[in-house]
Amino acid sequence: MGLLGGKLGHVLYNSFKSGDLSSRDEQIIQNWLFEFNNNQQVFTFCHGLAGFNWLILFLGSNGIIKNDLKANLSEIDNILYRWMLQQLSQLNYDFLHGAIGACNYFLTRSDETIYRKHVAEFVDFIEKITISEGDDKIKAEFKL
């Protein structure tokens, strides 16, 4: 059902190609929300909330979804923010399945102060765990 590994990817492709959201794609979005709310709460960019929220904003910014959904996403963005912090504390920075994917979504909302703070907190965390190796090289610990 995810953005990169599921039906939401089809919604992205089909709607961007046609410039419109088909009834089939609307149904896929509704099914994704139902699954998220009732069965599986995944927060990753690849299969979860970070990717879903990014998709909704992308569709809105390209005029494919007509109403402004930013306000609707704000409440669940708090959940995603807490998940991002949890992933950072577990040293899971992965773009598709960890904190960087959530941070990428927050970057798309950087026109709002709260999201700039989320991104700044992410950067601060990364800066704290990096080790300089000279010659402009740094490294960071990560989880395998």
Coordinates of N, CA and C in Angstrom, one line a residue:
M1 N 0.8 -1.2 0.0 CA 0.0 0.0 0.0 C 0.9 1.3 0.0
G2 N 2.2 1.2 0.1 CA 3.0 2.3 0.3 C 3.3 3.1 -0.9
L3 N 4.0 4.2 -0.7 CA 4.4 5.2 -1.7 C 5.4 4.6 -2.7
L4 N 6.4 4.0 -2.2 CA 7.5 3.4 -3.0 C 7.4 2.0 -3.3
G5 N 6.6 1.3 -2.5 CA 6.5 -0.2 -2.7 C 5.1 -0.6 -2.8
G6 N 4.2 0.2 -3.2 CA 2.8 -0.2 -3.3 C 1.9 0.7 -4.1
K7 N 0.6 0.7 -3.8 CA -0.4 1.3 -4.7 C -0.3 2.8 -4.6
L8 N 0.2 3.4 -3.6 CA 0.3 4.9 -3.5 C 1.3 5.4 -4.6
G9 N 2.2 4.5 -4.9 CA 3.1 4.9 -6.0 C 2.4 5.0 -7.4
H10 N 1.4 4.1 -7.5 CA 0.6 4.2 -8.7 C -0.3 5.4 -8.7
V11 N -0.8 5.8 -7.6 CA -1.5 7.1 -7.5 C -0.6 8.2 -7.9
L12 N 0.6 8.3 -7.4 CA 1.5 9.3 -7.8 C 1.7 9.4 -9.3
Y13 N 2.1 8.2 -9.8 CA 2.3 8.2 -11.3 C 1.1 8.6 -12.1
N14 N 0.0 7.9 -11.8 CA -1.2 8.1 -12.6 C -1.7 9.5 -12.5
S15 N -1.8 10.1 -11.3 CA -2.3 11.4 -11.2 C -1.4 12.5 -11.7
F16 N -0.1 12.3 -11.6 CA 0.8 13.3 -12.1 C 0.8 13.3 -13.6
K17 N 0.7 12.1 -14.2 CA 0.7 11.9 -15.7 C -0.6 12.5 -16.2
S18 N -1.8 12.3 -15.6 CA -3.0 12.8 -16.1 C -3.4 14.2 -15.6
G19 N -2.8 14.6 -14.5 CA -3.1 15.9 -14.0 C -4.4 15.9 -13.2
D20 N -4.9 14.7 -12.9 CA -6.2 14.6 -12.2 C -6.1 13.3 -11.3
L21 N -7.0 13.3 -10.3 CA -7.1 12.2 -9.4 C -8.3 11.3 -9.8
S22 N -8.1 10.1 -10.3 CA -9.2 9.3 -10.7 C -10.0 8.8 -9.5
S23 N -11.2 8.3 -9.8 CA -11.9 7.7 -8.7 C -11.2 6.5 -8.1
R24 N -10.5 5.7 -9.0 CA -9.8 4.6 -8.5 C -8.6 5.0 -7.6
D25 N -8.0 6.1 -7.9 CA -6.9 6.6 -7.1 C -7.4 7.1 -5.8
E26 N -8.6 7.8 -5.8 CA -9.2 8.3 -4.6 C -9.5 7.1 -3.7
Q27 N -10.0 6.0 -4.2 CA -10.3 4.8 -3.5 C -9.0 4.2 -2.8
I28 N -7.9 4.2 -3.6 CA -6.7 3.7 -3.0 C -6.3 4.5 -1.8
I29 N -6.4 5.9 -1.9 CA -6.1 6.7 -0.8 C -6.9 6.4 0.4
Q30 N -8.3 6.3 0.1 CA -9.2 6.0 1.2 C -8.9 4.6 1.9
N31 N -8.5 3.6 1.1 CA -8.1 2.3 1.6 C -6.9 2.4 2.4
W32 N -5.9 3.2 2.0 CA -4.7 3.4 2.7 C -5.0 4.0 4.1
L33 N -5.8 5.0 4.1 CA -6.2 5.6 5.4 C -6.9 4.6 6.3
F34 N -7.8 3.8 5.8 CA -8.5 2.8 6.6 C -7.5 1.8 7.1
E35 N -6.6 1.3 6.3 CA -5.5 0.4 6.8 C -4.7 1.0 7.9
F36 N -4.3 2.2 7.7 CA -3.4 2.9 8.6 C -4.1 3.1 10.0
N37 N -5.4 3.5 9.9 CA -6.1 3.8 11.1 C -6.6 2.5 11.9
N38 N -6.7 1.4 11.1 CA -7.3 0.2 11.7 C -6.4 -1.0 11.9
N39 N -5.4 -1.0 11.1 CA -4.6 -2.3 11.1 C -3.1 -2.0 11.3
Q40 N -2.5 -1.3 10.4 CA -1.0 -1.2 10.5 C -0.6 0.2 10.5
Q41 N 0.0 0.6 11.5 CA 0.5 2.0 11.6 C 2.0 2.0 11.4
V42 N 2.3 2.2 10.1 CA 3.7 2.3 9.7 C 4.0 3.7 9.4
F43 N 5.2 4.2 9.8 CA 5.5 5.6 9.7 C 6.6 6.0 8.6
T44 N 7.1 5.0 8.0 CA 8.2 5.2 7.1 C 7.8 6.0 5.8
F45 N 8.9 6.5 5.1 CA 8.6 7.1 3.8 C 8.2 6.1 2.8
C46 N 8.8 5.0 2.8 CA 8.6 3.9 1.8 C 7.1 3.4 1.9
H47 N 6.7 3.0 3.0 CA 5.4 2.3 3.2 C 4.4 3.0 4.1
G48 N 4.8 4.1 4.7 CA 4.0 4.6 5.8 C 3.6 6.1 5.7
L49 N 3.3 6.6 6.9 CA 2.8 8.0 7.0 C 3.6 9.1 6.4
A50 N 4.9 9.0 6.5 CA 5.8 10.0 5.9 C 5.6 10.1 4.4
G51 N 5.6 8.9 3.8 CA 5.4 8.9 2.3 C 3.9 9.3 1.9
F52 N 3.0 8.9 2.7 CA 1.6 9.3 2.4 C 1.4 10.8 2.5
N53 N 1.9 11.4 3.6 CA 1.7 12.8 3.8 C 2.5 13.6 2.7
W54 N 3.7 13.1 2.3 CA 4.4 13.7 1.2 C 3.6 13.7 -0.1
L55 N 3.0 12.5 -0.3 CA 2.2 12.4 -1.5 C 1.0 13.3 -1.5
I56 N 0.3 13.5 -0.4 CA -0.9 14.4 -0.4 C -0.4 15.8 -0.6
L57 N 0.7 16.2 0.0 CA 1.2 17.6 -0.3 C 1.6 17.8 -1.7
F58 N 2.3 16.7 -2.3 CA 2.7 16.8 -3.7 C 1.5 17.0 -4.6
L59 N 0.5 16.2 -4.4 CA -0.7 16.3 -5.2 C -1.4 17.6 -5.0
G60 N -1.4 18.2 -3.8 CA -2.0 19.5 -3.6 C -1.2 20.6 -4.3
S61 N 0.1 20.5 -4.1 CA 1.0 21.6 -4.7 C 1.0 21.6 -6.2
N62 N 0.6 20.5 -6.8 CA 0.5 20.4 -8.3 C -0.9 20.5 -8.8
G63 N -1.8 20.9 -7.9 CA -3.2 21.2 -8.3 C -4.1 20.0 -8.6
I64 N -3.6 18.8 -8.2 CA -4.3 17.6 -8.5 C -5.4 17.3 -7.4
I65 N -5.0 17.7 -6.2 CA -6.0 17.7 -5.1 C -6.3 19.2 -4.9
K66 N -7.6 19.5 -4.9 CA -8.0 20.9 -4.9 C -8.0 21.6 -3.6
N67 N -8.3 20.9 -2.5 CA -8.5 21.6 -1.2 C -7.1 21.6 -0.5
D68 N -7.0 22.5 0.4 CA -5.7 22.7 1.2 C -5.8 21.7 2.3
L69 N -4.9 20.7 2.3 CA -4.9 19.6 3.3 C -3.9 19.8 4.3
K70 N -3.1 20.9 4.3 CA -2.0 21.0 5.2 C -2.5 21.0 6.7
A71 N -3.6 21.7 6.9 CA -4.2 21.8 8.2 C -4.6 20.4 8.7
N72 N -5.2 19.6 7.8 CA -5.6 18.2 8.2 C -4.4 17.4 8.6
L73 N -3.2 17.6 7.9 CA -2.1 16.8 8.2 C -1.4 17.2 9.5
S74 N -1.6 18.4 9.9 CA -0.8 18.9 11.1 C -1.0 18.0 12.3
E75 N -2.2 17.6 12.6 CA -2.4 16.7 13.8 C -1.6 15.4 13.7
I76 N -1.6 14.8 12.6 CA -0.9 13.5 12.5 C 0.6 13.7 12.3
D77 N 1.0 14.9 11.9 CA 2.4 15.3 11.8 C 3.1 15.2 13.2
N78 N 2.4 15.5 14.2 CA 3.0 15.4 15.6 C 3.3 13.9 15.9
I79 N 2.5 13.0 15.4 CA 2.8 11.6 15.6 C 4.1 11.2 14.8
L80 N 4.1 11.7 13.6 CA 5.3 11.4 12.8 C 6.6 12.1 13.3
Y81 N 6.4 13.2 13.9 CA 7.6 13.9 14.6 C 8.1 13.1 15.7
R82 N 7.2 12.6 16.6 CA 7.7 11.7 17.7 C 8.3 10.5 17.2
W83 N 7.8 9.9 16.1 CA 8.4 8.7 15.5 C 9.8 9.0 15.0
M84 N 10.0 10.2 14.3 CA 11.3 10.6 13.8 C 12.3 10.6 15.0
L85 N 11.9 11.3 16.1 CA 12.8 11.4 17.2 C 13.2 10.0 17.8
Q86 N 12.2 9.1 17.8 CA 12.4 7.7 18.3 C 13.4 7.0 17.4
Q87 N 13.3 7.2 16.1 CA 14.2 6.6 15.1 C 15.6 7.2 15.3
L88 N 15.7 8.4 15.5 CA 17.0 9.0 15.8 C 17.7 8.4 17.0
S89 N 16.9 8.3 18.1 CA 17.5 7.7 19.3 C 17.9 6.3 19.1
Q90 N 17.3 5.6 18.1 CA 17.7 4.2 17.8 C 18.7 4.1 16.7
L91 N 19.2 5.3 16.3 CA 20.3 5.4 15.3 C 19.8 4.9 14.0
N92 N 18.5 5.0 13.7 CA 18.0 4.6 12.4 C 17.7 5.8 11.5
Y93 N 18.7 6.1 10.7 CA 18.6 7.3 9.9 C 18.1 7.0 8.5
D94 N 17.9 5.8 8.1 CA 17.5 5.4 6.8 C 16.5 6.3 6.1
F95 N 16.6 6.6 4.8 CA 15.7 7.4 4.1 C 14.3 6.7 4.0
L96 N 14.4 5.5 3.5 CA 13.1 4.8 3.2 C 12.4 4.3 4.5
H97 N 13.2 3.9 5.5 CA 12.6 3.2 6.7 C 12.9 3.9 8.0
G98 N 13.5 5.1 8.0 CA 13.9 5.7 9.2 C 13.7 7.2 9.3
A99 N 14.5 7.8 10.1 CA 14.3 9.3 10.4 C 14.5 10.2 9.2
I100 N 15.4 9.9 8.3 CA 15.6 10.8 7.2 C 14.4 11.0 6.3
G101 N 13.7 9.9 6.1 CA 12.4 10.0 5.3 C 11.4 10.9 5.9
A102 N 11.3 10.8 7.3 CA 10.3 11.7 7.9 C 10.8 13.2 7.8
C103 N 12.1 13.4 8.0 CA 12.7 14.7 7.9 C 12.5 15.2 6.5
N104 N 12.6 14.4 5.5 CA 12.4 14.8 4.1 C 11.0 15.3 3.9
Y105 N 10.0 14.7 4.5 CA 8.6 15.1 4.5 C 8.5 16.5 5.1
F106 N 9.1 16.7 6.3 CA 9.1 17.9 7.0 C 9.7 19.1 6.2
L107 N 10.7 18.7 5.4 CA 11.3 19.7 4.5 C 10.3 20.3 3.5
T108 N 9.4 19.5 3.1 CA 8.4 19.9 2.2 C 7.4 20.9 2.8
R109 N 7.4 21.0 4.1 CA 6.6 21.9 4.9 C 7.3 23.0 5.5
S110 N 8.6 23.3 5.1 CA 9.5 24.2 5.7 C 9.0 25.6 5.6
D111 N 7.9 25.9 4.9 CA 7.3 27.2 4.9 C 6.7 27.6 6.3
E112 N 6.5 26.6 7.1 CA 5.9 26.8 8.4 C 7.0 26.6 9.5
T113 N 6.9 27.5 10.5 CA 8.0 27.5 11.6 C 8.1 26.2 12.3
I114 N 7.1 25.5 12.7 CA 7.2 24.3 13.4 C 8.0 23.2 12.7
Y115 N 7.8 23.2 11.4 CA 8.5 22.2 10.6 C 10.0 22.5 10.4
R116 N 10.3 23.8 10.3 CA 11.7 24.2 10.3 C 12.3 23.8 11.6
K117 N 11.6 23.9 12.7 CA 12.1 23.4 14.0 C 12.4 21.9 14.0
H118 N 11.5 21.2 13.5 CA 11.6 19.7 13.4 C 12.9 19.4 12.6
V119 N 13.1 20.1 11.5 CA 14.3 19.8 10.6 C 15.5 20.2 11.4
A120 N 15.5 21.4 12.1 CA 16.7 21.9 12.8 C 17.0 20.9 13.9
E121 N 16.0 20.3 14.6 CA 16.3 19.3 15.6 C 16.9 18.1 15.1
F122 N 16.5 17.7 13.9 CA 17.1 16.5 13.2 C 18.6 16.8 12.9
V123 N 18.8 18.0 12.4 CA 20.2 18.4 12.0 C 21.1 18.5 13.3
D124 N 20.5 19.1 14.4 CA 21.3 19.2 15.6 C 21.6 17.8 16.1
F125 N 20.7 16.9 16.1 CA 21.0 15.5 16.5 C 22.1 14.9 15.7
I126 N 22.1 15.0 14.4 CA 23.1 14.4 13.6 C 24.4 15.1 13.8
E127 N 24.4 16.4 14.0 CA 25.7 17.1 14.3 C 26.3 16.6 15.6
K128 N 25.5 16.3 16.6 CA 26.0 15.8 17.9 C 26.6 14.5 17.9
I129 N 26.2 13.6 16.9 CA 26.7 12.3 16.9 C 27.8 12.1 15.9
T130 N 28.1 13.1 15.1 CA 29.2 13.0 14.1 C 30.6 13.2 14.7
I131 N 31.5 12.6 14.1 CA 32.9 12.6 14.6 C 33.8 13.1 13.4
S132 N 34.5 14.2 13.7 CA 35.4 14.7 12.6 C 36.6 13.9 12.5
E133 N 37.0 13.6 11.2 CA 38.2 12.8 11.0 C 39.2 13.6 10.2
G134 N 39.1 14.9 10.2 CA 40.0 15.8 9.5 C 39.8 15.8 8.0
D135 N 40.4 16.7 7.3 CA 40.3 16.8 5.9 C 38.8 16.8 5.5
D136 N 38.0 17.6 6.2 CA 36.6 17.7 5.9 C 35.8 16.4 5.9
K137 N 36.3 15.4 6.6 CA 35.6 14.1 6.7 C 34.9 14.0 8.0
I138 N 33.7 13.5 8.0 CA 33.0 13.2 9.3 C 32.4 11.8 9.1
K139 N 32.1 11.2 10.3 CA 31.4 9.9 10.3 C 30.4 9.9 11.4
A140 N 29.5 9.0 11.3 CA 28.4 8.9 12.4 C 28.2 7.4 12.6
E141 N 27.8 7.1 13.8 CA 27.4 5.8 14.1 C 26.0 5.5 13.6
F142 N 25.8 4.3 13.1 CA 24.4 4.0 12.7 C 24.2 2.5 12.9
K143 N 22.9 2.2 12.9 CA 22.4 0.8 13.2 C 22.3 0.0 11.9
L144 N 22.8 -1.2 11.9 CA 22.7 -2.1 10.8 C 21.5 -3.1 11.0

